């Protein structure tokens, strides 16, 4: 059964050419197949997904006073046929990148970007139950991972998305979103984890990451440490620089790196 749309927020269905295709379509499944799926595929391949009207509109909505309008638009998109996988793995990361691009162009303040990122994180949490359910692989032993923000890091979106990707693959995930080096190491060595993930959003966290990875390796040299977050896009060699086992630019590659570390790839 299709979910009932909450119209109290007065958020319109997709606009422009996408909206026109929505109205012409024989049904939501046709709309998704003909328009949204092709749009996302093409833009993912070219790396330009964050320039689409769909992403631009969501980026505008997450900057409102509350996340209600953006959440309502995501519900519209799901009713229209856009899958939770597309939203979680492609659309929402593109919205986040667009916010970062606008900040770099001095079109948004740091507080604007922080506010928008919090709204995107709220949507990620909304999607988590449906996103993490489908892909459980019961043929593999249950693996446990600890995902941490680098000390002093405040951007948690990447870690939340990586946690969802891991849970979708059957992992048990613990999150530490505010901890110093001793706390991270103490939790890692006492928690019987198969992997530790560290997330950072800027090159200003290099020293903290280097210290954390060194402390983790000193405590347990066999424990794989995987680095993720926007910092990997800023410096693709960052994993080697800080001594991590691997570095991944996004949540999907992060999970692949974890599997490599366990010999499951």
Coordinates of C-alpha atoms in Angstrom, one line a residue:
X1 CA 0.0 0.0 0.0
X2 CA 1.3 3.5 -0.9
X3 CA 1.9 5.8 2.1
X4 CA -0.7 8.5 2.7
X5 CA 0.8 11.9 1.8
X6 CA 0.7 14.5 4.5
X7 CA -0.5 17.6 2.6
X8 CA -0.6 19.9 5.6
X9 CA 2.9 21.2 4.8
X10 CA 1.8 22.4 1.3
X11 CA 4.9 21.1 -0.4
X12 CA 4.3 20.6 -4.1
X13 CA 5.4 17.5 -6.1
X14 CA 8.5 17.9 -8.2
X15 CA 8.6 20.9 -10.5
X16 CA 9.7 21.9 -13.9
X17 CA 10.4 19.2 -16.5
X18 CA 10.4 16.5 -13.8
X19 CA 7.0 17.7 -12.5
X20 CA 5.6 17.6 -16.0
X21 CA 6.8 14.1 -16.5
X22 CA 5.2 13.2 -13.2
X23 CA 1.8 14.5 -14.3
X24 CA 2.0 12.8 -17.7
X25 CA 3.1 9.4 -16.4
X26 CA 0.7 6.5 -16.3
X27 CA 1.6 6.0 -12.7
X28 CA 4.4 6.5 -10.1
X29 CA 6.4 3.5 -11.2
X30 CA 6.5 4.8 -14.8
X31 CA 7.5 8.2 -13.6
X32 CA 10.4 6.7 -11.5
X33 CA 11.6 4.6 -14.3
X34 CA 11.5 7.2 -17.1
X35 CA 12.6 10.3 -15.3
X36 CA 14.1 10.0 -11.9
X37 CA 16.1 6.8 -12.5
X38 CA 17.6 8.1 -15.7
X39 CA 18.3 11.5 -14.2
X40 CA 20.2 10.0 -11.3
X41 CA 22.1 7.5 -13.4
X42 CA 23.3 10.2 -15.9
X43 CA 24.3 12.6 -13.2
X44 CA 26.1 10.0 -11.0
X45 CA 28.1 8.9 -14.1
X46 CA 29.2 12.5 -14.8
X47 CA 29.7 13.6 -11.2
X48 CA 27.1 16.4 -11.7
X49 CA 24.2 15.2 -9.7
X50 CA 24.4 18.1 -7.3
X51 CA 23.6 20.5 -10.2
X52 CA 20.1 19.0 -11.0
X53 CA 16.9 20.9 -10.1
X54 CA 15.8 18.1 -7.8
X55 CA 19.0 18.4 -5.7
X56 CA 18.9 22.2 -5.9
X57 CA 15.3 22.3 -4.6
X58 CA 16.1 19.9 -1.7
X59 CA 19.2 22.0 -0.8
X60 CA 16.9 25.0 -0.6
X61 CA 14.4 23.2 1.5
X62 CA 16.9 21.9 4.1
X63 CA 17.9 25.5 4.7
X64 CA 14.4 26.4 6.0
X65 CA 13.8 26.9 9.7
X66 CA 12.8 23.3 10.2
X67 CA 13.4 20.1 8.2
X68 CA 9.6 19.5 7.8
X69 CA 9.4 20.8 4.2
X70 CA 12.5 18.8 3.1
X71 CA 11.1 15.7 4.8
X72 CA 7.7 16.2 3.0
X73 CA 9.4 16.5 -0.3
X74 CA 11.3 13.3 0.3
X75 CA 8.0 11.6 1.0
X76 CA 6.7 13.0 -2.3
X77 CA 9.7 11.5 -4.1
X78 CA 9.3 8.1 -2.5
X79 CA 5.6 8.1 -3.4
X80 CA 6.6 9.0 -7.0
X81 CA 8.8 5.9 -7.1
X82 CA 12.3 7.1 -6.2
X83 CA 13.9 4.3 -4.2
X84 CA 15.2 4.7 -0.7
X85 CA 18.6 3.4 -2.1
X86 CA 18.7 6.3 -4.6
X87 CA 17.9 8.8 -2.0
X88 CA 20.3 7.6 0.6
X89 CA 23.2 6.7 -1.7
X90 CA 23.0 9.4 -4.4
X91 CA 20.5 12.2 -3.8
X92 CA 21.2 13.2 -0.2
X93 CA 25.0 13.0 -0.6
X94 CA 24.6 15.3 -3.6
X95 CA 22.5 17.7 -1.5
X96 CA 25.3 17.8 1.1
X97 CA 27.9 18.4 -1.6
X98 CA 25.8 21.3 -3.0
X99 CA 25.6 22.9 0.4
X100 CA 29.4 22.7 0.6
X101 CA 29.8 24.1 -2.9
X102 CA 27.6 27.1 -2.0
X103 CA 29.6 27.7 1.1
X104 CA 32.9 27.7 -0.9
X105 CA 31.3 30.2 -3.2
X106 CA 30.4 32.5 -0.2
X107 CA 26.7 32.1 -0.9
X108 CA 26.0 30.4 2.4
X109 CA 27.4 31.0 5.9
X110 CA 28.9 28.3 8.0
X111 CA 25.9 28.4 10.2
X112 CA 23.6 27.9 7.1
X113 CA 25.6 24.9 6.1
X114 CA 25.6 23.4 9.6
X115 CA 21.8 23.9 9.8
X116 CA 21.3 22.3 6.4
X117 CA 23.5 19.4 7.2
X118 CA 21.5 18.8 10.4
X119 CA 18.3 18.7 8.3
X120 CA 19.9 16.2 5.9
X121 CA 21.0 14.1 8.8
X122 CA 17.4 14.1 10.1
X123 CA 16.2 12.7 6.7
X124 CA 18.9 10.1 6.8
X125 CA 17.6 8.9 10.1
X126 CA 14.0 8.9 8.7
X127 CA 15.2 6.6 5.8
X128 CA 17.3 4.3 8.0
X129 CA 14.6 1.7 8.9
X130 CA 13.7 1.1 5.3
X131 CA 17.3 1.4 4.0
X132 CA 19.0 -0.9 6.4
X133 CA 16.3 -3.7 6.1
X134 CA 16.7 -5.2 2.6
X135 CA 20.3 -6.3 2.2
X136 CA 21.0 -8.5 5.2
X137 CA 23.3 -11.4 4.3
X138 CA 22.7 -14.2 6.8
X139 CA 25.4 -16.4 5.2
X140 CA 28.2 -14.3 6.7
X141 CA 29.1 -14.1 10.4
X142 CA 27.9 -11.0 12.2
X143 CA 30.6 -8.4 12.2
X144 CA 30.9 -5.5 14.7
X145 CA 32.2 -2.1 13.8
X146 CA 32.9 1.1 15.8
X147 CA 32.4 4.3 13.8
X148 CA 33.8 7.5 15.3
X149 CA 34.1 11.1 14.4
X150 CA 37.7 12.3 14.6
X151 CA 38.4 14.2 17.8
X152 CA 36.9 17.8 17.6
X153 CA 35.0 16.9 14.4
X154 CA 31.4 18.1 14.3
X155 CA 30.1 16.9 10.9
X156 CA 28.3 13.6 11.6
X157 CA 26.4 13.0 8.3
X158 CA 29.0 10.9 6.7
X159 CA 29.3 8.6 9.7
X160 CA 25.5 8.2 9.9
X161 CA 25.3 7.2 6.3
X162 CA 28.2 4.8 6.6
X163 CA 26.5 3.3 9.7
X164 CA 23.3 2.7 7.6
X165 CA 25.3 1.1 4.8
X166 CA 27.0 -1.2 7.2
X167 CA 23.8 -2.2 9.0
X168 CA 22.2 -2.8 5.6
X169 CA 25.0 -5.4 5.0
X170 CA 24.3 -7.1 8.3
X171 CA 26.9 -5.4 10.5
X172 CA 26.3 -4.4 14.1
X173 CA 27.4 -0.7 14.4
X174 CA 28.3 1.4 17.4
X175 CA 28.6 5.2 16.9
X176 CA 30.8 7.6 18.9
X177 CA 30.0 11.1 17.7
X178 CA 31.9 13.0 20.4
X179 CA 35.0 11.5 21.9
X180 CA 38.7 12.1 22.4
X181 CA 41.6 9.8 21.5
X182 CA 41.7 7.8 24.8
X183 CA 37.9 7.3 24.8
X184 CA 38.0 6.0 21.2
X185 CA 40.9 3.6 21.9
X186 CA 39.4 2.4 25.1
X187 CA 36.2 1.6 23.4
X188 CA 37.9 0.0 20.4
X189 CA 40.1 -2.4 22.4
X190 CA 37.4 -3.5 24.9
X191 CA 34.5 -3.8 22.5
X192 CA 35.5 -6.9 20.4
X193 CA 35.2 -5.0 17.1
X194 CA 36.2 -6.3 13.7
X195 CA 36.8 -2.8 12.4
X196 CA 37.1 0.9 13.5
X197 CA 36.0 3.7 11.2
X198 CA 37.1 7.3 11.6
X199 CA 35.3 10.2 9.8
X200 CA 36.6 13.7 9.2
X201 CA 35.4 16.6 7.1
X202 CA 38.4 18.8 6.6
X203 CA 42.2 18.8 6.4
X204 CA 42.2 20.5 9.7
X205 CA 41.7 17.1 11.3
X206 CA 44.9 15.5 9.9
X207 CA 46.8 15.8 13.2
X208 CA 43.9 14.4 15.2
X209 CA 43.5 11.5 12.8
X210 CA 47.2 10.7 12.8
X211 CA 47.2 10.6 16.6
X212 CA 44.1 8.5 16.8
X213 CA 45.3 5.9 14.2
X214 CA 48.7 5.6 15.9
X215 CA 47.1 5.0 19.3
X216 CA 44.7 2.4 17.8
X217 CA 47.5 0.6 16.1
X218 CA 49.6 0.7 19.2
X219 CA 46.7 -0.9 21.2
X220 CA 45.9 -3.5 18.5
X221 CA 48.0 -3.7 15.4
X222 CA 45.6 -6.2 13.7
X223 CA 42.5 -4.1 14.1
X224 CA 41.6 -2.5 10.6
X225 CA 41.2 1.3 10.7
X226 CA 39.2 2.7 7.8
X227 CA 39.1 6.5 7.2
X228 CA 36.1 8.2 5.6
X229 CA 34.4 11.5 5.2
X230 CA 34.9 14.6 3.0
X231 CA 38.6 14.7 3.9
X232 CA 39.2 11.8 1.6
X233 CA 37.9 13.8 -1.4
X234 CA 40.2 16.7 -0.4
X235 CA 43.3 14.5 -0.2
X236 CA 43.0 11.0 -1.8
X237 CA 46.3 10.0 -0.2
X238 CA 45.1 10.9 3.3
X239 CA 44.8 7.2 4.4
X240 CA 48.4 6.5 3.8
X241 CA 49.4 9.9 5.4
X242 CA 47.7 9.1 8.7
X243 CA 48.5 5.4 8.7
X244 CA 44.9 4.0 8.2
X245 CA 44.3 0.6 6.5
X246 CA 42.2 2.2 3.8
X247 CA 40.4 5.5 3.0
X248 CA 37.0 5.7 1.3
X249 CA 35.4 8.8 -0.3
X250 CA 31.8 7.8 0.4
X251 CA 29.6 5.5 2.4
X252 CA 29.4 2.7 -0.2
X253 CA 33.2 2.6 -0.8
X254 CA 33.6 2.7 3.0
X255 CA 31.7 -0.6 3.3
X256 CA 33.7 -2.1 0.5
X257 CA 36.9 -1.1 2.3
X258 CA 35.6 -2.8 5.5
X259 CA 34.9 -6.0 3.5
X260 CA 38.4 -5.9 2.1
X261 CA 39.9 -5.6 5.5
X262 CA 38.0 -8.8 6.5
X263 CA 38.8 -10.7 3.4
X264 CA 35.2 -10.7 2.2
X265 CA 35.7 -8.7 -1.1

